[in-house]
Amino acid sequence: MALIPLWLLVLALLAAAAAQGLAREVWLADLVALSRNLVVLAALGLLAACLVTRRLWLVLAAGLALAVNVALLFNANAGLRPADGVAPAQAPLTVATYNVGWEDAAFEPFAAWARRDGPEVIALAELSDGWRQRLPELVDAYPYRASRRLEGDIRQDVLSRSPIRDAAAYRPVPSRSAVAASVETLAGPLEVVVLDPPKPKSQAEWRARNAYLALAAQWASQRGAGRPAVVTGVWYVTPWSPTFRDTLTAAGVASVQSLSLPLAGPGALGRVGALVAQPLDHLAVTPTVATGGCALGPDLGGEHRPLLCRLRP
């Protein structure tokens, strides 16, 4: 009797692998694809449990389930080319993206970090009313803000130590906006586009997220056409969902991080953190921009941590 639950779990993990083919059309299948890292961890645990039984057929089946899901983890973006890499010393510009997550309490530690160690440009998403009211306090460190040029209920922003010569907002779906800022950085002009779609917590929100990313990616492609550009923010999609590939392709950008295990979660774990956390914050660049590497910023008290990337526009 003890073998029946294990066999059913093996079938479930094989079904999770098969769900990849339906991820563009079915909400639950995409949720499985989004969590491919956790599926792999579950498959590892199941294989260990099957080894204890010493039943060869069960071990082989569990091994197959693990192998297929690992293949999907590392090959979901096969054929996509990451951004060109250069030595950190050749990438003079640092850009950060930070999902505030509506956490008012995170402002004080963020402000202290930004004043002390903040990069030249910071993209912000999911700003609460409290954050929007207090961002002007950072004028001593970041005298330029995209929101100063925008009107309406905009929940994204771009902070810069260098002049922002233009900013625009776009609303792909009624509930969410996207922001773009043209920044005259010390390393040269850079277009910064911040995406912030709805969380796919329900089928309706999943459809809204997909519509947002499809339309916002096209808008970002227009904003970045023929110029150095960054498309960043919290995308609410992991690299293992086909929507991630679709977004990169539509925006005409390449990820500056690993296409299999980007930085996520506990910084002490490095890229292995992507095995225990969901990498939802992304930074991608147009072909003329190269990357000198990325790192996670400090824990500022929210669910997310800043993602900092060195770039050469």
Coordinates of C-alpha atoms in Angstrom, one line a residue:
M1 CA 0.0 0.0 0.0
A2 CA 2.9 2.3 0.7
L3 CA 4.0 2.1 -2.9
I4 CA 0.7 3.5 -4.3
P5 CA 1.1 7.1 -3.0
L6 CA 4.7 7.2 -4.4
W7 CA 3.6 6.0 -7.8
L8 CA 0.8 8.6 -7.9
L9 CA 3.3 11.3 -7.0
V10 CA 5.6 10.1 -9.8
L11 CA 2.6 10.4 -12.2
A12 CA 1.9 13.8 -10.9
L13 CA 5.5 15.0 -11.6
L14 CA 5.4 13.5 -15.1
A15 CA 2.1 15.4 -15.6
A16 CA 3.8 18.6 -14.4
A17 CA 6.4 18.2 -17.1
A18 CA 3.7 17.6 -19.7
A19 CA 1.9 20.7 -18.6
Q20 CA 4.7 22.8 -20.1
G21 CA 3.1 22.4 -23.5
L22 CA -0.2 24.0 -22.3
A23 CA 1.3 26.9 -20.3
R24 CA 0.4 29.5 -22.9
E25 CA -3.3 28.4 -22.9
V26 CA -4.1 27.1 -19.4
W27 CA -3.6 29.1 -16.2
L28 CA -2.9 26.1 -13.9
A29 CA -0.4 24.7 -16.4
D30 CA 1.5 28.0 -16.4
L31 CA 1.5 28.1 -12.6
V32 CA 3.3 24.7 -12.8
A33 CA 5.8 26.1 -15.3
L34 CA 6.3 29.2 -13.1
S35 CA 7.2 26.9 -10.2
R36 CA 9.5 24.5 -12.2
N37 CA 12.2 25.0 -9.7
L38 CA 10.0 23.8 -6.9
V39 CA 8.8 20.9 -9.0
V40 CA 12.5 19.8 -9.4
L41 CA 13.0 20.0 -5.7
A42 CA 9.9 17.8 -5.2
A43 CA 11.2 15.4 -7.7
L44 CA 14.5 15.1 -5.9
G45 CA 12.8 14.3 -2.7
L46 CA 10.5 11.8 -4.4
L47 CA 13.5 10.0 -5.9
A48 CA 15.1 9.8 -2.5
A49 CA 11.9 8.2 -1.1
C50 CA 11.8 5.8 -4.0
L51 CA 15.4 4.7 -3.4
V52 CA 14.4 3.7 0.1
T53 CA 11.8 1.2 -1.3
R54 CA 14.5 -0.5 -3.4
R55 CA 12.0 -1.1 -6.2
L56 CA 13.8 -0.6 -9.4
W57 CA 10.8 0.2 -11.6
L58 CA 9.8 2.9 -9.1
V59 CA 13.3 4.4 -8.9
L60 CA 13.5 4.5 -12.7
A61 CA 10.1 6.2 -13.0
A62 CA 11.1 8.8 -10.4
G63 CA 14.4 9.3 -12.1
L64 CA 12.6 9.9 -15.4
A65 CA 10.3 12.4 -13.7
L66 CA 13.3 14.2 -12.3
A67 CA 15.3 14.2 -15.5
V68 CA 12.4 15.6 -17.6
N69 CA 11.7 18.4 -15.1
V70 CA 15.4 19.3 -14.8
A71 CA 15.6 19.4 -18.6
L72 CA 12.7 21.9 -18.7
L73 CA 14.4 23.9 -16.0
F74 CA 17.6 24.4 -18.0
N75 CA 16.2 24.3 -21.5
A76 CA 13.0 26.3 -21.3
N77 CA 14.8 29.1 -23.1
A78 CA 16.9 27.1 -25.4
G79 CA 17.8 29.2 -28.4
L80 CA 17.5 32.5 -26.6
R81 CA 20.7 34.4 -26.4
P82 CA 21.6 36.2 -23.1
A83 CA 23.0 39.8 -23.2
D84 CA 26.6 40.1 -24.2
G85 CA 29.0 40.1 -21.2
V86 CA 32.0 42.3 -20.4
A87 CA 34.4 42.6 -17.5
P88 CA 32.8 44.5 -14.6
A89 CA 35.5 47.3 -15.1
Q90 CA 34.1 47.8 -18.6
A91 CA 30.5 48.3 -17.4
P92 CA 30.5 51.8 -15.7
L93 CA 26.8 52.1 -15.2
T94 CA 24.8 50.4 -12.4
V95 CA 21.1 50.1 -12.7
A96 CA 18.8 48.6 -9.9
T97 CA 15.3 47.4 -10.0
Y98 CA 13.3 47.1 -6.7
N99 CA 9.8 45.8 -6.2
V100 CA 8.5 47.8 -3.2
G101 CA 5.6 45.4 -2.8
W102 CA 3.4 48.2 -1.2
E103 CA 5.5 47.9 1.9
D104 CA 5.5 51.4 3.6
A105 CA 7.9 50.2 6.3
A106 CA 10.6 49.5 3.7
F107 CA 11.0 53.2 2.8
E108 CA 13.4 54.1 5.6
P109 CA 15.9 51.3 5.0
F110 CA 15.6 51.9 1.3
A111 CA 16.3 55.6 1.7
A112 CA 19.4 54.8 3.9
W113 CA 20.7 52.3 1.4
A114 CA 20.0 54.6 -1.6
R115 CA 21.8 57.5 -0.1
R116 CA 24.8 55.4 1.0
D117 CA 25.2 52.8 -1.7
G118 CA 22.5 53.5 -4.3
P119 CA 23.3 53.1 -8.0
E120 CA 23.0 55.8 -10.6
V121 CA 19.5 54.7 -11.7
I122 CA 16.8 52.8 -9.7
A123 CA 13.6 51.5 -11.2
L124 CA 10.7 51.1 -8.6
A125 CA 7.5 49.1 -8.9
E126 CA 4.4 48.6 -6.8
L127 CA 4.6 51.9 -5.0
S128 CA 2.2 52.6 -2.2
D129 CA 0.7 56.0 -1.5
G130 CA 3.2 56.4 1.3
W131 CA 6.1 55.8 -1.0
R132 CA 4.8 58.2 -3.6
Q133 CA 4.5 60.9 -1.0
R134 CA 8.0 60.3 0.5
L135 CA 10.1 59.8 -2.7
P136 CA 10.7 63.6 -2.9
E137 CA 12.6 63.3 0.3
L138 CA 15.4 61.7 -1.7
V139 CA 16.0 64.8 -3.8
D140 CA 19.4 65.2 -2.2
A141 CA 20.6 61.8 -3.6
Y142 CA 18.3 61.5 -6.6
P143 CA 17.3 64.9 -7.9
Y144 CA 15.6 63.4 -11.0
R145 CA 12.4 61.4 -10.9
A146 CA 10.2 60.2 -13.8
S147 CA 7.1 60.8 -11.7
R148 CA 7.7 64.5 -11.8
R149 CA 6.8 64.4 -15.5
L150 CA 3.8 62.1 -15.1
E151 CA 0.2 62.5 -14.0
G152 CA -2.4 60.1 -12.7
D153 CA -2.3 57.0 -10.5
I154 CA 1.2 55.7 -11.6
R155 CA 2.7 53.0 -9.3
Q156 CA 6.1 52.8 -10.9
D157 CA 9.0 55.3 -10.9
V158 CA 12.6 55.8 -12.1
L159 CA 15.0 57.6 -9.8
S160 CA 18.2 59.0 -11.3
R161 CA 21.3 60.9 -10.2
S162 CA 21.6 62.1 -13.8
P163 CA 19.0 64.2 -15.8
I164 CA 15.8 62.6 -17.0
R165 CA 15.0 64.4 -20.3
D166 CA 11.7 62.7 -21.0
A167 CA 9.2 60.3 -19.3
A168 CA 6.0 58.6 -20.3
A169 CA 3.4 56.3 -18.9
Y170 CA 1.4 53.6 -20.6
R171 CA -1.6 51.5 -19.3
P172 CA -1.7 48.1 -21.1
V173 CA -4.6 47.0 -18.9
P174 CA -6.9 49.2 -16.8
S175 CA -5.5 48.1 -13.5
R176 CA -1.8 48.6 -14.2
S177 CA 0.6 51.0 -15.8
A178 CA 4.2 50.9 -17.2
V179 CA 6.7 53.8 -17.1
A180 CA 9.5 54.8 -19.4
A181 CA 12.2 57.4 -18.7
S182 CA 15.0 58.7 -21.0
V183 CA 18.0 59.1 -18.8
E184 CA 21.2 61.0 -19.7
T185 CA 23.5 58.8 -17.6
L186 CA 27.2 59.4 -17.1
A187 CA 27.9 56.5 -19.5
G188 CA 25.5 57.8 -22.2
P189 CA 21.8 58.0 -22.9
L190 CA 19.6 55.1 -21.7
E191 CA 15.9 54.3 -22.0
V192 CA 14.6 52.7 -18.8
V193 CA 11.2 50.9 -19.1
V194 CA 9.6 49.6 -15.9
L195 CA 7.0 46.8 -16.2
D196 CA 4.6 45.9 -13.4
P197 CA 1.8 43.5 -14.4
P198 CA -0.9 42.0 -12.2
K199 CA 0.0 38.9 -10.1
P200 CA -1.5 35.8 -11.8
K201 CA -3.4 34.7 -8.6
S202 CA -6.6 33.8 -10.6
Q203 CA -7.4 32.9 -14.1
A204 CA -8.7 36.4 -14.8
E205 CA -5.5 38.0 -13.4
W206 CA -3.4 35.5 -15.3
R207 CA -5.1 36.7 -18.5
A208 CA -4.6 40.3 -17.5
R209 CA -0.9 39.6 -16.8
N210 CA -0.4 38.0 -20.2
A211 CA -2.2 40.9 -22.0
Y212 CA -0.2 43.4 -20.0
L213 CA 3.2 41.8 -20.9
A214 CA 2.3 41.4 -24.5
L215 CA 1.2 45.0 -25.0
A216 CA 3.9 46.5 -22.7
A217 CA 6.6 44.6 -24.4
Q218 CA 5.6 46.0 -27.8
W219 CA 5.6 49.5 -26.2
A220 CA 9.0 48.9 -24.7
S221 CA 10.2 47.8 -28.1
Q222 CA 9.1 51.1 -29.6
R223 CA 10.7 53.1 -26.8
G224 CA 14.0 51.3 -27.1
A225 CA 14.1 51.1 -30.9
G226 CA 17.6 52.1 -32.1
R227 CA 18.9 53.1 -28.7
P228 CA 20.4 51.6 -25.6
A229 CA 17.5 50.5 -23.4
V230 CA 16.7 48.5 -20.3
V231 CA 13.4 46.7 -19.7
T232 CA 13.0 45.9 -16.0
G233 CA 10.6 45.6 -13.1
V234 CA 8.7 42.8 -11.5
W235 CA 7.2 40.8 -14.4
Y236 CA 5.4 38.1 -12.3
V237 CA 6.8 35.5 -14.5
T238 CA 9.8 33.2 -14.1
P239 CA 12.2 32.1 -16.8
W240 CA 10.6 28.7 -17.0
S241 CA 7.2 30.0 -18.2
P242 CA 6.9 30.5 -22.0
T243 CA 5.5 34.0 -21.3
F244 CA 9.0 35.0 -20.2
R245 CA 10.4 34.1 -23.6
D246 CA 7.5 35.8 -25.4
T247 CA 8.1 39.0 -23.4
L248 CA 11.8 39.1 -24.2
T249 CA 11.2 38.4 -27.9
A250 CA 8.4 41.0 -28.2
A251 CA 10.4 43.7 -26.4
G252 CA 13.5 42.9 -28.5
V253 CA 15.7 42.5 -25.5
A254 CA 18.0 39.9 -23.9
S255 CA 18.2 39.0 -20.3
V256 CA 21.3 40.1 -18.4
Q257 CA 20.9 37.1 -16.0
S258 CA 21.1 33.4 -16.5
L259 CA 18.2 32.1 -18.5
S260 CA 17.9 29.0 -16.2
L261 CA 18.8 30.1 -12.7
P262 CA 18.8 33.9 -12.3
L263 CA 19.5 35.5 -9.0
A264 CA 16.6 35.2 -6.6
G265 CA 15.8 34.8 -3.0
P266 CA 18.5 34.6 -0.2
G267 CA 21.6 36.4 -1.5
A268 CA 23.8 34.0 0.5
L269 CA 22.7 31.2 -1.8
G270 CA 23.7 33.1 -5.0
R271 CA 22.1 31.7 -8.1
V272 CA 21.1 28.6 -6.2
G273 CA 18.6 30.8 -4.5
A274 CA 16.5 30.4 -7.7
L275 CA 15.9 26.8 -6.6
V276 CA 14.1 27.9 -3.4
A277 CA 12.6 31.2 -4.4
Q278 CA 10.7 32.6 -7.4
P279 CA 12.8 34.9 -9.6
L280 CA 10.2 37.5 -10.6
D281 CA 12.3 40.6 -10.9
H282 CA 14.1 40.9 -14.2
L283 CA 16.4 43.2 -16.2
A284 CA 16.9 42.9 -19.9
V285 CA 18.6 45.1 -22.4
T286 CA 18.7 45.9 -26.1
P287 CA 21.5 44.4 -28.3
T288 CA 23.8 47.4 -27.9
V289 CA 24.0 47.1 -24.1
A290 CA 26.4 44.7 -22.5
T291 CA 26.4 43.5 -18.9
G292 CA 29.2 43.3 -16.4
G293 CA 27.3 41.1 -14.0
C294 CA 24.4 41.3 -11.5
A295 CA 24.0 41.0 -7.7
L296 CA 21.3 41.1 -5.1
G297 CA 21.1 44.2 -2.9
P298 CA 20.5 44.1 0.8
D299 CA 17.3 42.9 2.6
L300 CA 15.3 46.1 3.0
G301 CA 12.4 44.5 4.9
G302 CA 10.1 43.6 2.0
E303 CA 9.4 40.4 0.1
H304 CA 11.8 41.4 -2.6
R305 CA 15.4 42.5 -2.7
P306 CA 17.0 45.0 -5.1
L307 CA 18.6 43.5 -8.2
L308 CA 21.6 45.5 -9.3
C309 CA 23.3 45.1 -12.7
R310 CA 26.4 46.7 -14.1
L311 CA 25.9 47.8 -17.7
R312 CA 27.8 49.3 -20.7
P313 CA 25.3 51.2 -22.8

